[in-house]
Amino acid sequence: MVLLACLTCFVGLTGLTGCSSSGDIGNGTVAASTSAAPTAPVLDSNLPVDALPVIPAGKSEMVPCPYLDTQWVANTNGQRMIGQGVDARFNTPACVFWSFPDEPQATVIVRHMPTEQAAINVVDWAAPITTTEPVDENGWSGGRSGNPQGAVYAVQKGPVAVVVFSNQEQSLKAELIAKETIKNLNL
């Protein structure tokens, strides 16, 4: 009887029938309760360290970032916002913001890595220590750089990394966006 109840629940999980949480399998028979073994979270869908957000519709999309205000980003980066999108492959969705140029005006990536070293690797990919100015503030460490091609501000704390790319020369703009992200997400 228990085997039949378990089989009925299995079939229910595949969408053919259902089981109630009380164990009643629908015909008055009570099934044995089972609990699924907890599974470890798959951090950032096992994306590589150098994963960039993918927004299929590009700047024609207008999906708001769940943790940054659109107008705040536009004001901080100094450009009008005409498009934005999110990439939900990341545990915390990566956000991409566009102005008139084809390249994004700002890209925000928050990575939840399995280890602190993996988070450091994300920062080293985005802001290599050999070519950037070091950052060490409030437990967050990494690097920053700005030049005519754009700016980056990348920091990590424990297994979390925050990377912001801006199309502006000043790394201060990328830094402000990163700090707002950290604050809004309580990282």
PDB file of N, CA and C in Angstrom, residues 40 58 75-76 88 91 96 113 118 129-130 137 140 148-149 153 165:
ATOM      1  N   ALA A  40      21.957  21.390  -2.362  1.00  0.00           N
ATOM      2  CA  ALA A  40      22.789  22.585  -2.263  1.00  0.00           C
ATOM      3  C   ALA A  40      22.422  23.528  -3.403  1.00  0.00           C
ATOM      4  N   GLY A  58      18.412  43.307 -26.139  1.00  0.00           N
ATOM      5  CA  GLY A  58      19.304  44.470 -26.080  1.00  0.00           C
ATOM      6  C   GLY A  58      18.626  45.687 -25.504  1.00  0.00           C
ATOM      7  N   ASN A  75      20.986  59.338 -13.406  1.00  0.00           N
ATOM      8  CA  ASN A  75      21.588  60.538 -12.806  1.00  0.00           C
ATOM      9  C   ASN A  75      23.031  60.288 -12.387  1.00  0.00           C
ATOM     10  N   THR A  76      23.295  59.142 -11.794  1.00  0.00           N
ATOM     11  CA  THR A  76      24.635  58.832 -11.289  1.00  0.00           C
ATOM     12  C   THR A  76      25.628  58.657 -12.427  1.00  0.00           C
ATOM     13  N   ALA A  88      18.642  36.772 -15.568  1.00  0.00           N
ATOM     14  CA  ALA A  88      18.285  35.988 -14.388  1.00  0.00           C
ATOM     15  C   ALA A  88      19.111  34.711 -14.242  1.00  0.00           C
ATOM     16  N   ASN A  91      22.236  34.477  -9.643  1.00  0.00           N
ATOM     17  CA  ASN A  91      21.368  34.401  -8.460  1.00  0.00           C
ATOM     18  C   ASN A  91      20.736  35.752  -8.170  1.00  0.00           C
ATOM     19  N   VAL A  96      21.605  45.533 -16.854  1.00  0.00           N
ATOM     20  CA  VAL A  96      22.283  46.257 -17.922  1.00  0.00           C
ATOM     21  C   VAL A  96      21.424  47.466 -18.271  1.00  0.00           C
ATOM     22  N   MET A 113      29.533  33.241  -5.244  1.00  0.00           N
ATOM     23  CA  MET A 113      30.438  32.169  -5.633  1.00  0.00           C
ATOM     24  C   MET A 113      30.528  31.115  -4.536  1.00  0.00           C
ATOM     25  N   ALA A 118      36.971  32.050  -5.353  1.00  0.00           N
ATOM     26  CA  ALA A 118      36.230  32.184  -6.611  1.00  0.00           C
ATOM     27  C   ALA A 118      35.728  33.619  -6.790  1.00  0.00           C
ATOM     28  N   ILE A 129      44.535  43.202 -10.736  1.00  0.00           N
ATOM     29  CA  ILE A 129      45.349  43.962  -9.788  1.00  0.00           C
ATOM     30  C   ILE A 129      46.537  44.636 -10.467  1.00  0.00           C
ATOM     31  N   THR A 130      47.028  44.059 -11.554  1.00  0.00           N
ATOM     32  CA  THR A 130      48.195  44.624 -12.237  1.00  0.00           C
ATOM     33  C   THR A 130      47.870  45.880 -13.034  1.00  0.00           C
ATOM     34  N   GLU A 137      37.701  48.829   1.338  1.00  0.00           N
ATOM     35  CA  GLU A 137      36.808  49.682   2.111  1.00  0.00           C
ATOM     36  C   GLU A 137      35.689  48.859   2.737  1.00  0.00           C
ATOM     37  N   TRP A 140      35.275  45.227   1.887  1.00  0.00           N
ATOM     38  CA  TRP A 140      35.220  44.945   0.452  1.00  0.00           C
ATOM     39  C   TRP A 140      36.575  45.293  -0.151  1.00  0.00           C
ATOM     40  N   PRO A 148      39.364  56.482 -21.192  1.00  0.00           N
ATOM     41  CA  PRO A 148      38.401  56.918 -22.214  1.00  0.00           C
ATOM     42  C   PRO A 148      37.474  55.809 -22.731  1.00  0.00           C
ATOM     43  N   GLN A 149      37.856  54.552 -22.598  1.00  0.00           N
ATOM     44  CA  GLN A 149      36.991  53.459 -23.046  1.00  0.00           C
ATOM     45  C   GLN A 149      35.933  53.078 -22.014  1.00  0.00           C
ATOM     46  N   TYR A 153      34.605  49.075 -11.519  1.00  0.00           N
ATOM     47  CA  TYR A 153      34.771  49.022 -10.076  1.00  0.00           C
ATOM     48  C   TYR A 153      34.342  47.620  -9.685  1.00  0.00           C
ATOM     49  N   PHE A 165      30.559  47.921 -14.569  1.00  0.00           N
ATOM     50  CA  PHE A 165      31.214  48.540 -15.717  1.00  0.00           C
ATOM     51  C   PHE A 165      30.398  49.767 -16.097  1.00  0.00           C
TER      52      PHE A 165
END
